[in-house]
Structures are given as C-alpha cells and as structure tokens.
Amino acid sequence: MKRRTLTILVISFITLAIIWFLLSGRIIGKKPFKDINDSDVQSIGLLVIPPDKTISISERDEIKEIVDILNTVVIYEEDDAGRQYQGQLVQYSLNMKDGNVVEIGSYNPFLFIDEKCYKTKYEPCEELNSLGNKLIK
C-alpha cells in the first residue's frame, strides 16, 4: 500500500512539473499581444536601424496590419543573447489610446518588449521586419 501511494505521489509530482514547464513559455510560448485590437492604438512610431529612419504611422489600415501581425507573435523564455546579436532592428512604438506606450523591437530571432529581450517564433518576427522595411520606403 505504501509503495502504491509513493508511486502516485511521484507521478503527480512529475505531471505537475511538466505542466509548469510547458506553461512557463519555454516550449509552448506565449502570445503577449493576442488581446490588442487596432482600435486600442492611436498611432505607431516606427524606427528602423539600419538605415536609421523614423516615421509615424496613423493610417488605420497600416495600424491594423501591424496589430494583426502582433496578434500572432509568440515569445518564449527571456534571453538577453539578443542584445549582442547583429542585424537590423525594426522597432514599433505603439501609442495606445489610454496613454500607455508599448515598445516592440523586432530583431529576429529575438523580440524586445519594453526593453526585455525574448526568443521568438521566426515567422511573425520576420513579418514585422519586412513590413517595417516596406513602410519606411
């Protein structure tokens, strides 16, 4: 009887550890912008380095396109390796209607959210980079 109880406890502990690991964002990931609507965003500042260009975006269809991509962004664990990464930074500053500003820097395969760096899913991050380059031209 004691052996059976111990087995159940061990299996329960392992199951809880696996669930915690999956929910922590290391494998499954999180969608931090899934609840943002384009109607929540007043305007967007866009900075692309290189070529070190900045524009302001207030057209509703462009804001919607950016927000639609942001809704698909998946981040994993926080990882500061992106701070030493070489490449192009495409940074979106979302000026929300409630007065908050959310800064999102796409530096594929990393994403900066309000100065914290995360590993990210490749495709949505690449879409943010491509769109940013298209919009500054």
mmCIF file of N, CA and C in Angstrom:
data_model
loop_
_atom_site.group_PDB
_atom_site.id
_atom_site.type_symbol
_atom_site.label_atom_id
_atom_site.label_comp_id
_atom_site.label_asym_id
_atom_site.label_seq_id
_atom_site.Cartn_x
_atom_site.Cartn_y
_atom_site.Cartn_z
ATOM 1 N N MET A 1 0.822 -1.196 0.000
ATOM 2 C CA MET A 1 0.000 0.000 0.000
ATOM 3 C C MET A 1 0.865 1.258 0.000
ATOM 4 N N LYS A 2 1.951 1.264 0.793
ATOM 5 C CA LYS A 2 2.829 2.433 0.841
ATOM 6 C C LYS A 2 3.511 2.661 -0.500
ATOM 7 N N ARG A 3 3.868 1.560 -1.143
ATOM 8 C CA ARG A 3 4.544 1.660 -2.439
ATOM 9 C C ARG A 3 3.612 2.296 -3.484
ATOM 10 N N ARG A 4 2.358 1.904 -3.453
ATOM 11 C CA ARG A 4 1.379 2.463 -4.391
ATOM 12 C C ARG A 4 1.177 3.961 -4.141
ATOM 13 N N THR A 5 1.087 4.377 -2.889
ATOM 14 C CA THR A 5 0.942 5.789 -2.535
ATOM 15 C C THR A 5 2.161 6.587 -2.987
ATOM 16 N N LEU A 6 3.334 6.025 -2.787
ATOM 17 C CA LEU A 6 4.563 6.697 -3.207
ATOM 18 C C LEU A 6 4.604 6.842 -4.722
ATOM 19 N N THR A 7 4.197 5.811 -5.443
ATOM 20 C CA THR A 7 4.169 5.860 -6.908
ATOM 21 C C THR A 7 3.204 6.948 -7.388
ATOM 22 N N ILE A 8 2.051 7.020 -6.765
ATOM 23 C CA ILE A 8 1.068 8.049 -7.142
ATOM 24 C C ILE A 8 1.617 9.441 -6.866
ATOM 25 N N LEU A 9 2.283 9.628 -5.743
ATOM 26 C CA LEU A 9 2.888 10.926 -5.422
ATOM 27 C C LEU A 9 3.967 11.309 -6.417
ATOM 28 N N VAL A 10 4.820 10.369 -6.793
ATOM 29 C CA VAL A 10 5.896 10.637 -7.751
ATOM 30 C C VAL A 10 5.302 10.996 -9.113
ATOM 31 N N ILE A 11 4.322 10.233 -9.562
ATOM 32 C CA ILE A 11 3.684 10.516 -10.854
ATOM 33 C C ILE A 11 2.998 11.883 -10.820
ATOM 34 N N SER A 12 2.343 12.207 -9.730
ATOM 35 C CA SER A 12 1.691 13.516 -9.593
ATOM 36 C C SER A 12 2.715 14.642 -9.642
ATOM 37 N N PHE A 13 3.822 14.466 -8.939
ATOM 38 C CA PHE A 13 4.865 15.489 -8.938
ATOM 39 C C PHE A 13 5.443 15.682 -10.335
ATOM 40 N N ILE A 14 5.731 14.601 -11.030
ATOM 41 C CA ILE A 14 6.283 14.686 -12.389
ATOM 42 C C ILE A 14 5.283 15.365 -13.322
ATOM 43 N N THR A 15 4.017 15.018 -13.198
ATOM 44 C CA THR A 15 2.975 15.633 -14.037
ATOM 45 C C THR A 15 2.886 17.138 -13.780
ATOM 46 N N LEU A 16 2.897 17.536 -12.525
ATOM 47 C CA LEU A 16 2.862 18.969 -12.192
ATOM 48 C C LEU A 16 4.099 19.693 -12.704
ATOM 49 N N ALA A 17 5.257 19.062 -12.615
ATOM 50 C CA ALA A 17 6.497 19.674 -13.114
ATOM 51 C C ALA A 17 6.431 19.871 -14.626
ATOM 52 N N ILE A 18 5.904 18.896 -15.332
ATOM 53 C CA ILE A 18 5.770 19.011 -16.796
ATOM 54 C C ILE A 18 4.794 20.125 -17.151
ATOM 55 N N ILE A 19 3.677 20.183 -16.468
ATOM 56 C CA ILE A 19 2.691 21.243 -16.727
ATOM 57 C C ILE A 19 3.301 22.614 -16.454
ATOM 58 N N TRP A 20 4.008 22.770 -15.350
ATOM 59 C CA TRP A 20 4.659 24.054 -15.039
ATOM 60 C C TRP A 20 5.660 24.419 -16.124
ATOM 61 N N PHE A 21 6.461 23.452 -16.580
ATOM 62 C CA PHE A 21 7.475 23.699 -17.606
ATOM 63 C C PHE A 21 6.817 24.162 -18.907
ATOM 64 N N LEU A 22 5.725 23.505 -19.297
ATOM 65 C CA LEU A 22 5.028 23.892 -20.531
ATOM 66 C C LEU A 22 4.402 25.273 -20.412
ATOM 67 N N LEU A 23 3.801 25.571 -19.269
ATOM 68 C CA LEU A 23 3.150 26.865 -19.088
ATOM 69 C C LEU A 23 4.131 28.007 -18.882
ATOM 70 N N SER A 24 5.372 27.706 -18.550
ATOM 71 C CA SER A 24 6.361 28.756 -18.319
ATOM 72 C C SER A 24 6.809 29.432 -19.613
ATOM 73 N N GLY A 25 6.420 28.893 -20.765
ATOM 74 C CA GLY A 25 6.739 29.540 -22.029
ATOM 75 C C GLY A 25 8.003 29.036 -22.682
ATOM 76 N N ARG A 26 8.610 28.015 -22.151
ATOM 77 C CA ARG A 26 9.857 27.517 -22.724
ATOM 78 C C ARG A 26 9.624 26.671 -23.959
ATOM 79 N N ILE A 27 8.509 26.005 -24.044
ATOM 80 C CA ILE A 27 8.228 25.156 -25.195
ATOM 81 C C ILE A 27 7.028 25.683 -25.976
ATOM 82 N N ILE A 28 5.942 25.907 -25.298
ATOM 83 C CA ILE A 28 4.711 26.321 -25.969
ATOM 84 C C ILE A 28 4.776 27.787 -26.371
ATOM 85 N N GLY A 29 5.322 28.627 -25.540
ATOM 86 C CA GLY A 29 5.390 30.047 -25.829
ATOM 87 C C GLY A 29 4.132 30.781 -25.387
ATOM 88 N N LYS A 30 4.211 32.093 -25.475
ATOM 89 C CA LYS A 30 3.096 32.957 -25.085
ATOM 90 C C LYS A 30 2.842 33.968 -26.196
ATOM 91 N N LYS A 31 1.616 34.398 -26.303
ATOM 92 C CA LYS A 31 1.233 35.435 -27.262
ATOM 93 C C LYS A 31 0.933 36.710 -26.467
ATOM 94 N N PRO A 32 1.935 37.568 -26.256
ATOM 95 C CA PRO A 32 1.732 38.731 -25.392
ATOM 96 C C PRO A 32 0.805 39.792 -25.964
ATOM 97 N N PHE A 33 0.569 39.770 -27.269
ATOM 98 C CA PHE A 33 -0.243 40.818 -27.897
ATOM 99 C C PHE A 33 -1.557 40.285 -28.454
ATOM 100 N N LYS A 34 -1.957 39.099 -28.030
ATOM 101 C CA LYS A 34 -3.159 38.477 -28.587
ATOM 102 C C LYS A 34 -4.430 39.278 -28.319
ATOM 103 N N ASP A 35 -4.432 40.087 -27.266
ATOM 104 C CA ASP A 35 -5.638 40.832 -26.901
ATOM 105 C C ASP A 35 -5.640 42.286 -27.364
ATOM 106 N N ILE A 36 -4.601 42.710 -28.067
ATOM 107 C CA ILE A 36 -4.564 44.093 -28.565
ATOM 108 C C ILE A 36 -5.402 44.190 -29.829
ATOM 109 N N ASN A 37 -6.267 45.193 -29.885
ATOM 110 C CA ASN A 37 -7.061 45.481 -31.084
ATOM 111 C C ASN A 37 -6.524 46.742 -31.729
ATOM 112 N N ASP A 38 -6.670 46.833 -33.035
ATOM 113 C CA ASP A 38 -6.196 48.040 -33.720
ATOM 114 C C ASP A 38 -6.939 49.279 -33.224
ATOM 115 N N SER A 39 -8.146 49.110 -32.722
ATOM 116 C CA SER A 39 -8.900 50.252 -32.194
ATOM 117 C C SER A 39 -8.314 50.765 -30.880
ATOM 118 N N ASP A 40 -7.453 49.967 -30.216
ATOM 119 C CA ASP A 40 -6.783 50.387 -28.983
ATOM 120 C C ASP A 40 -5.578 51.288 -29.250
ATOM 121 N N VAL A 41 -5.122 51.315 -30.512
ATOM 122 C CA VAL A 41 -3.879 52.007 -30.874
ATOM 123 C C VAL A 41 -4.195 53.327 -31.569
ATOM 124 N N GLN A 42 -3.634 54.404 -31.037
ATOM 125 C CA GLN A 42 -3.849 55.726 -31.626
ATOM 126 C C GLN A 42 -2.904 55.956 -32.801
ATOM 127 N N SER A 43 -1.618 55.657 -32.603
ATOM 128 C CA SER A 43 -0.622 55.801 -33.657
ATOM 129 C C SER A 43 0.561 54.908 -33.324
ATOM 130 N N ILE A 44 1.459 54.765 -34.291
ATOM 131 C CA ILE A 44 2.640 53.931 -34.103
ATOM 132 C C ILE A 44 3.857 54.672 -34.628
ATOM 133 N N GLY A 45 4.895 54.715 -33.818
ATOM 134 C CA GLY A 45 6.186 55.231 -34.276
ATOM 135 C C GLY A 45 7.002 54.048 -34.760
ATOM 136 N N LEU A 46 7.680 54.218 -35.882
ATOM 137 C CA LEU A 46 8.484 53.142 -36.456
ATOM 138 C C LEU A 46 9.912 53.624 -36.627
ATOM 139 N N LEU A 47 10.859 52.869 -36.084
ATOM 140 C CA LEU A 47 12.288 53.155 -36.204
ATOM 141 C C LEU A 47 12.952 51.932 -36.796
ATOM 142 N N VAL A 48 13.739 52.127 -37.864
ATOM 143 C CA VAL A 48 14.456 51.020 -38.492
ATOM 144 C C VAL A 48 15.945 51.370 -38.535
ATOM 145 N N ILE A 49 16.781 50.484 -37.908
ATOM 146 C CA ILE A 49 18.229 50.692 -37.845
ATOM 147 C C ILE A 49 18.924 49.421 -38.317
ATOM 148 N N PRO A 50 19.829 49.425 -39.279
ATOM 149 C CA PRO A 50 19.971 50.462 -40.276
ATOM 150 C C PRO A 50 18.767 50.455 -41.205
ATOM 151 N N PRO A 51 18.460 51.497 -41.839
ATOM 152 C CA PRO A 51 19.187 52.691 -42.237
ATOM 153 C C PRO A 51 18.981 53.894 -41.334
ATOM 154 N N ASP A 52 18.507 53.701 -40.113
ATOM 155 C CA ASP A 52 18.294 54.781 -39.153
ATOM 156 C C ASP A 52 17.227 55.768 -39.634
ATOM 157 N N LYS A 53 16.052 55.217 -39.959
ATOM 158 C CA LYS A 53 14.910 56.028 -40.402
ATOM 159 C C LYS A 53 13.765 55.880 -39.410
ATOM 160 N N THR A 54 13.033 56.984 -39.219
ATOM 161 C CA THR A 54 11.890 57.012 -38.317
ATOM 162 C C THR A 54 10.691 57.602 -39.049
ATOM 163 N N ILE A 55 9.535 56.973 -38.869
ATOM 164 C CA ILE A 55 8.296 57.538 -39.401
ATOM 165 C C ILE A 55 7.197 57.377 -38.356
ATOM 166 N N SER A 56 6.117 58.128 -38.539
ATOM 167 C CA SER A 56 4.946 57.997 -37.685
ATOM 168 C C SER A 56 3.815 57.412 -38.526
ATOM 169 N N ILE A 57 3.111 56.464 -37.964
ATOM 170 C CA ILE A 57 2.038 55.776 -38.681
ATOM 171 C C ILE A 57 0.718 56.095 -37.990
ATOM 172 N N SER A 58 -0.208 56.677 -38.753
ATOM 173 C CA SER A 58 -1.528 56.972 -38.194
ATOM 174 C C SER A 58 -2.654 56.467 -39.098
ATOM 175 N N GLU A 59 -2.298 55.923 -40.265
ATOM 176 C CA GLU A 59 -3.301 55.358 -41.170
ATOM 177 C C GLU A 59 -3.886 54.101 -40.533
ATOM 178 N N ARG A 60 -5.213 54.020 -40.451
ATOM 179 C CA ARG A 60 -5.870 52.906 -39.774
ATOM 180 C C ARG A 60 -5.539 51.552 -40.407
ATOM 181 N N ASP A 61 -5.454 51.487 -41.747
ATOM 182 C CA ASP A 61 -5.181 50.194 -42.381
ATOM 183 C C ASP A 61 -3.756 49.717 -42.084
ATOM 184 N N GLU A 62 -2.794 50.641 -41.979
ATOM 185 C CA GLU A 62 -1.422 50.267 -41.632
ATOM 186 C C GLU A 62 -1.332 49.831 -40.160
ATOM 187 N N ILE A 63 -2.034 50.543 -39.285
ATOM 188 C CA ILE A 63 -2.071 50.160 -37.869
ATOM 189 C C ILE A 63 -2.692 48.770 -37.728
ATOM 190 N N LYS A 64 -3.776 48.526 -38.460
ATOM 191 C CA LYS A 64 -4.431 47.212 -38.402
ATOM 192 C C LYS A 64 -3.487 46.115 -38.881
ATOM 193 N N GLU A 65 -2.747 46.368 -39.933
ATOM 194 C CA GLU A 65 -1.816 45.362 -40.455
ATOM 195 C C GLU A 65 -0.736 45.024 -39.424
ATOM 196 N N ILE A 66 -0.208 46.038 -38.762
ATOM 197 C CA ILE A 66 0.817 45.827 -37.727
ATOM 198 C C ILE A 66 0.229 45.054 -36.554
ATOM 199 N N VAL A 67 -0.938 45.467 -36.076
ATOM 200 C CA VAL A 67 -1.574 44.803 -34.935
ATOM 201 C C VAL A 67 -1.935 43.356 -35.273
ATOM 202 N N ASP A 68 -2.389 43.113 -36.503
ATOM 203 C CA ASP A 68 -2.707 41.739 -36.907
ATOM 204 C C ASP A 68 -1.477 40.838 -36.809
ATOM 205 N N ILE A 69 -0.324 41.349 -37.209
ATOM 206 C CA ILE A 69 0.914 40.571 -37.080
ATOM 207 C C ILE A 69 1.272 40.397 -35.607
ATOM 208 N N LEU A 70 1.168 41.478 -34.832
ATOM 209 C CA LEU A 70 1.492 41.394 -33.406
ATOM 210 C C LEU A 70 0.620 40.359 -32.693
ATOM 211 N N ASN A 71 -0.629 40.209 -33.125
ATOM 212 C CA ASN A 71 -1.518 39.218 -32.512
ATOM 213 C C ASN A 71 -0.995 37.793 -32.683
ATOM 214 N N THR A 72 -0.143 37.558 -33.686
ATOM 215 C CA THR A 72 0.381 36.213 -33.953
ATOM 216 C C THR A 72 1.765 35.981 -33.347
ATOM 217 N N VAL A 73 2.376 37.021 -32.787
ATOM 218 C CA VAL A 73 3.731 36.906 -32.233
ATOM 219 C C VAL A 73 3.733 35.938 -31.052
ATOM 220 N N VAL A 74 4.711 35.036 -31.066
ATOM 221 C CA VAL A 74 4.900 34.076 -29.974
ATOM 222 C C VAL A 74 6.285 34.311 -29.384
ATOM 223 N N ILE A 75 6.329 34.485 -28.059
ATOM 224 C CA ILE A 75 7.618 34.615 -27.383
ATOM 225 C C ILE A 75 7.830 33.416 -26.480
ATOM 226 N N TYR A 76 9.108 33.125 -26.250
ATOM 227 C CA TYR A 76 9.476 32.029 -25.364
ATOM 228 C C TYR A 76 10.158 32.631 -24.148
ATOM 229 N N GLU A 77 11.152 31.995 -23.622
ATOM 230 C CA GLU A 77 11.790 32.486 -22.412
ATOM 231 C C GLU A 77 12.586 33.765 -22.668
ATOM 232 N N GLU A 78 12.761 34.537 -21.613
ATOM 233 C CA GLU A 78 13.567 35.750 -21.687
ATOM 234 C C GLU A 78 15.009 35.345 -21.978
ATOM 235 N N ASP A 79 15.664 36.061 -22.903
ATOM 236 C CA ASP A 79 17.011 35.689 -23.324
ATOM 237 C C ASP A 79 17.767 36.942 -23.757
ATOM 238 N N ASP A 80 18.734 37.358 -22.986
ATOM 239 C CA ASP A 80 19.497 38.570 -23.289
ATOM 240 C C ASP A 80 20.542 38.386 -24.387
ATOM 241 N N ALA A 81 20.629 37.206 -24.984
ATOM 242 C CA ALA A 81 21.570 36.984 -26.083
ATOM 243 C C ALA A 81 21.256 37.912 -27.263
ATOM 244 N N GLY A 82 20.026 38.341 -27.369
ATOM 245 C CA GLY A 82 19.638 39.246 -28.451
ATOM 246 C C GLY A 82 20.304 40.607 -28.367
ATOM 247 N N ARG A 83 20.815 40.952 -27.209
ATOM 248 C CA ARG A 83 21.482 42.248 -27.050
ATOM 249 C C ARG A 83 22.839 42.276 -27.751
ATOM 250 N N GLN A 84 23.430 41.111 -27.990
ATOM 251 C CA GLN A 84 24.715 41.046 -28.689
ATOM 252 C C GLN A 84 24.539 40.638 -30.147
ATOM 253 N N TYR A 85 23.316 40.428 -30.564
ATOM 254 C CA TYR A 85 23.017 39.948 -31.907
ATOM 255 C C TYR A 85 23.292 41.044 -32.936
ATOM 256 N N GLN A 86 23.717 40.661 -34.103
ATOM 257 C CA GLN A 86 23.984 41.625 -35.174
ATOM 258 C C GLN A 86 22.873 41.508 -36.217
ATOM 259 N N GLY A 87 22.381 42.623 -36.678
ATOM 260 C CA GLY A 87 21.324 42.610 -37.673
ATOM 261 C C GLY A 87 20.563 43.919 -37.657
ATOM 262 N N GLN A 88 19.385 43.888 -38.239
ATOM 263 C CA GLN A 88 18.558 45.080 -38.331
ATOM 264 C C GLN A 88 17.494 45.082 -37.238
ATOM 265 N N LEU A 89 17.340 46.225 -36.592
ATOM 266 C CA LEU A 89 16.292 46.405 -35.589
ATOM 267 C C LEU A 89 15.128 47.161 -36.228
ATOM 268 N N VAL A 90 13.941 46.598 -36.091
ATOM 269 C CA VAL A 90 12.712 47.267 -36.514
ATOM 270 C C VAL A 90 11.893 47.449 -35.245
ATOM 271 N N GLN A 91 11.762 48.705 -34.812
ATOM 272 C CA GLN A 91 11.098 48.988 -33.537
ATOM 273 C C GLN A 91 9.793 49.736 -33.759
ATOM 274 N N TYR A 92 8.730 49.173 -33.173
ATOM 275 C CA TYR A 92 7.407 49.776 -33.224
ATOM 276 C C TYR A 92 7.089 50.330 -31.842
ATOM 277 N N SER A 93 6.702 51.599 -31.762
ATOM 278 C CA SER A 93 6.241 52.196 -30.504
ATOM 279 C C SER A 93 4.744 52.420 -30.637
ATOM 280 N N LEU A 94 3.976 51.579 -29.962
ATOM 281 C CA LEU A 94 2.524 51.666 -30.029
ATOM 282 C C LEU A 94 2.034 52.695 -29.022
ATOM 283 N N ASN A 95 1.464 53.767 -29.522
ATOM 284 C CA ASN A 95 0.869 54.803 -28.678
ATOM 285 C C ASN A 95 -0.598 54.438 -28.494
ATOM 286 N N MET A 96 -0.898 53.917 -27.315
ATOM 287 C CA MET A 96 -2.229 53.414 -27.048
ATOM 288 C C MET A 96 -3.186 54.564 -26.714
ATOM 289 N N LYS A 97 -4.447 54.353 -26.958
ATOM 290 C CA LYS A 97 -5.451 55.386 -26.684
ATOM 291 C C LYS A 97 -5.579 55.706 -25.203
ATOM 292 N N ASP A 98 -5.165 54.754 -24.342
ATOM 293 C CA ASP A 98 -5.235 55.006 -22.897
ATOM 294 C C ASP A 98 -4.009 55.763 -22.375
ATOM 295 N N GLY A 99 -3.103 56.161 -23.280
ATOM 296 C CA GLY A 99 -1.930 56.934 -22.898
ATOM 297 C C GLY A 99 -0.665 56.117 -22.707
ATOM 298 N N ASN A 100 -0.775 54.805 -22.624
ATOM 299 C CA ASN A 100 0.405 53.952 -22.488
ATOM 300 C C ASN A 100 1.152 53.847 -23.808
ATOM 301 N N VAL A 101 2.446 53.567 -23.716
ATOM 302 C CA VAL A 101 3.272 53.324 -24.890
ATOM 303 C C VAL A 101 3.916 51.948 -24.716
ATOM 304 N N VAL A 102 3.789 51.112 -25.739
ATOM 305 C CA VAL A 102 4.385 49.781 -25.727
ATOM 306 C C VAL A 102 5.444 49.759 -26.826
ATOM 307 N N GLU A 103 6.689 49.450 -26.441
ATOM 308 C CA GLU A 103 7.777 49.387 -27.418
ATOM 309 C C GLU A 103 8.099 47.942 -27.741
ATOM 310 N N ILE A 104 8.091 47.644 -29.039
ATOM 311 C CA ILE A 104 8.341 46.302 -29.527
ATOM 312 C C ILE A 104 9.443 46.376 -30.571
ATOM 313 N N GLY A 105 10.562 45.748 -30.275
ATOM 314 C CA GLY A 105 11.686 45.731 -31.198
ATOM 315 C C GLY A 105 11.857 44.353 -31.797
ATOM 316 N N SER A 106 11.737 44.279 -33.100
ATOM 317 C CA SER A 106 11.902 43.015 -33.801
ATOM 318 C C SER A 106 13.351 42.912 -34.261
ATOM 319 N N TYR A 107 14.033 41.896 -33.771
ATOM 320 C CA TYR A 107 15.460 41.696 -34.035
ATOM 321 C C TYR A 107 15.631 40.201 -34.205
ATOM 322 N N ASN A 108 14.987 39.672 -35.240
ATOM 323 C CA ASN A 108 14.816 38.244 -35.454
ATOM 324 C C ASN A 108 16.102 37.462 -35.259
ATOM 325 N N PRO A 109 16.103 36.432 -34.466
ATOM 326 C CA PRO A 109 15.037 35.666 -33.826
ATOM 327 C C PRO A 109 14.733 36.108 -32.398
ATOM 328 N N PHE A 110 14.902 37.386 -32.121
ATOM 329 C CA PHE A 110 14.610 37.927 -30.792
ATOM 330 C C PHE A 110 13.574 39.040 -30.907
ATOM 331 N N LEU A 111 12.856 39.252 -29.822
ATOM 332 C CA LEU A 111 11.879 40.321 -29.774
ATOM 333 C C LEU A 111 12.065 41.060 -28.452
ATOM 334 N N PHE A 112 12.173 42.380 -28.547
ATOM 335 C CA PHE A 112 12.271 43.218 -27.352
ATOM 336 C C PHE A 112 10.887 43.772 -27.055
ATOM 337 N N ILE A 113 10.449 43.612 -25.823
ATOM 338 C CA ILE A 113 9.182 44.176 -25.385
ATOM 339 C C ILE A 113 9.493 45.036 -24.173
ATOM 340 N N ASP A 114 9.328 46.339 -24.337
ATOM 341 C CA ASP A 114 9.634 47.284 -23.264
ATOM 342 C C ASP A 114 10.989 46.971 -22.622
ATOM 343 N N GLU A 115 11.995 46.829 -23.469
ATOM 344 C CA GLU A 115 13.403 46.641 -23.102
ATOM 345 C C GLU A 115 13.762 45.260 -22.569
ATOM 346 N N LYS A 116 12.823 44.316 -22.498
ATOM 347 C CA LYS A 116 13.153 42.933 -22.144
ATOM 348 C C LYS A 116 13.279 42.143 -23.441
ATOM 349 N N CYS A 117 14.252 41.251 -23.491
ATOM 350 C CA CYS A 117 14.543 40.502 -24.707
ATOM 351 C C CYS A 117 14.069 39.052 -24.569
ATOM 352 N N TYR A 118 13.363 38.569 -25.602
ATOM 353 C CA TYR A 118 12.823 37.210 -25.598
ATOM 354 C C TYR A 118 13.186 36.498 -26.894
ATOM 355 N N LYS A 119 13.359 35.180 -26.810
ATOM 356 C CA LYS A 119 13.407 34.382 -28.026
ATOM 357 C C LYS A 119 11.999 34.406 -28.596
ATOM 358 N N THR A 120 11.912 34.352 -29.907
ATOM 359 C CA THR A 120 10.586 34.445 -30.514
ATOM 360 C C THR A 120 10.439 33.470 -31.668
ATOM 361 N N LYS A 121 9.208 33.242 -32.047
ATOM 362 C CA LYS A 121 8.916 32.424 -33.213
ATOM 363 C C LYS A 121 9.346 33.212 -34.451
ATOM 364 N N TYR A 122 9.978 32.551 -35.387
ATOM 365 C CA TYR A 122 10.615 33.211 -36.517
ATOM 366 C C TYR A 122 9.636 33.961 -37.436
ATOM 367 N N GLU A 123 8.588 33.312 -37.880
ATOM 368 C CA GLU A 123 7.738 33.859 -38.944
ATOM 369 C C GLU A 123 7.082 35.201 -38.606
ATOM 370 N N PRO A 124 6.386 35.348 -37.474
ATOM 371 C CA PRO A 124 5.778 36.658 -37.181
ATOM 372 C C PRO A 124 6.824 37.762 -37.020
ATOM 373 N N CYS A 125 7.962 37.418 -36.450
ATOM 374 C CA CYS A 125 9.027 38.407 -36.270
ATOM 375 C C CYS A 125 9.557 38.855 -37.639
ATOM 376 N N GLU A 126 9.699 37.913 -38.547
ATOM 377 C CA GLU A 126 10.149 38.240 -39.904
ATOM 378 C C GLU A 126 9.113 39.113 -40.616
ATOM 379 N N GLU A 127 7.822 38.850 -40.370
ATOM 380 C CA GLU A 127 6.765 39.685 -40.953
ATOM 381 C C GLU A 127 6.875 41.124 -40.453
ATOM 382 N N LEU A 128 7.148 41.298 -39.153
ATOM 383 C CA LEU A 128 7.328 42.641 -38.596
ATOM 384 C C LEU A 128 8.503 43.343 -39.249
ATOM 385 N N ASN A 129 9.602 42.614 -39.461
ATOM 386 C CA ASN A 129 10.779 43.199 -40.114
ATOM 387 C C ASN A 129 10.448 43.618 -41.550
ATOM 388 N N SER A 130 9.828 42.727 -42.294
ATOM 389 C CA SER A 130 9.503 43.030 -43.698
ATOM 390 C C SER A 130 8.551 44.205 -43.814
ATOM 391 N N LEU A 131 7.527 44.223 -42.980
ATOM 392 C CA LEU A 131 6.564 45.328 -43.018
ATOM 393 C C LEU A 131 7.228 46.648 -42.656
ATOM 394 N N GLY A 132 8.072 46.644 -41.632
ATOM 395 C CA GLY A 132 8.780 47.862 -41.258
ATOM 396 C C GLY A 132 9.615 48.413 -42.384
ATOM 397 N N ASN A 133 10.323 47.538 -43.091
ATOM 398 C CA ASN A 133 11.142 47.973 -44.230
ATOM 399 C C ASN A 133 10.280 48.494 -45.375
ATOM 400 N N LYS A 134 9.126 47.862 -45.592
ATOM 401 C CA LYS A 134 8.210 48.330 -46.632
ATOM 402 C C LYS A 134 7.659 49.721 -46.290
ATOM 403 N N LEU A 135 7.313 49.931 -45.022
ATOM 404 C CA LEU A 135 6.693 51.195 -44.624
ATOM 405 C C LEU A 135 7.657 52.388 -44.643
ATOM 406 N N ILE A 136 8.946 52.156 -44.428
ATOM 407 C CA ILE A 136 9.874 53.295 -44.417
ATOM 408 C C ILE A 136 10.294 53.738 -45.809
ATOM 409 N N LYS A 137 9.950 52.953 -46.821
ATOM 410 C CA LYS A 137 10.345 53.321 -48.191
ATOM 411 C C LYS A 137 9.337 54.224 -48.839
#
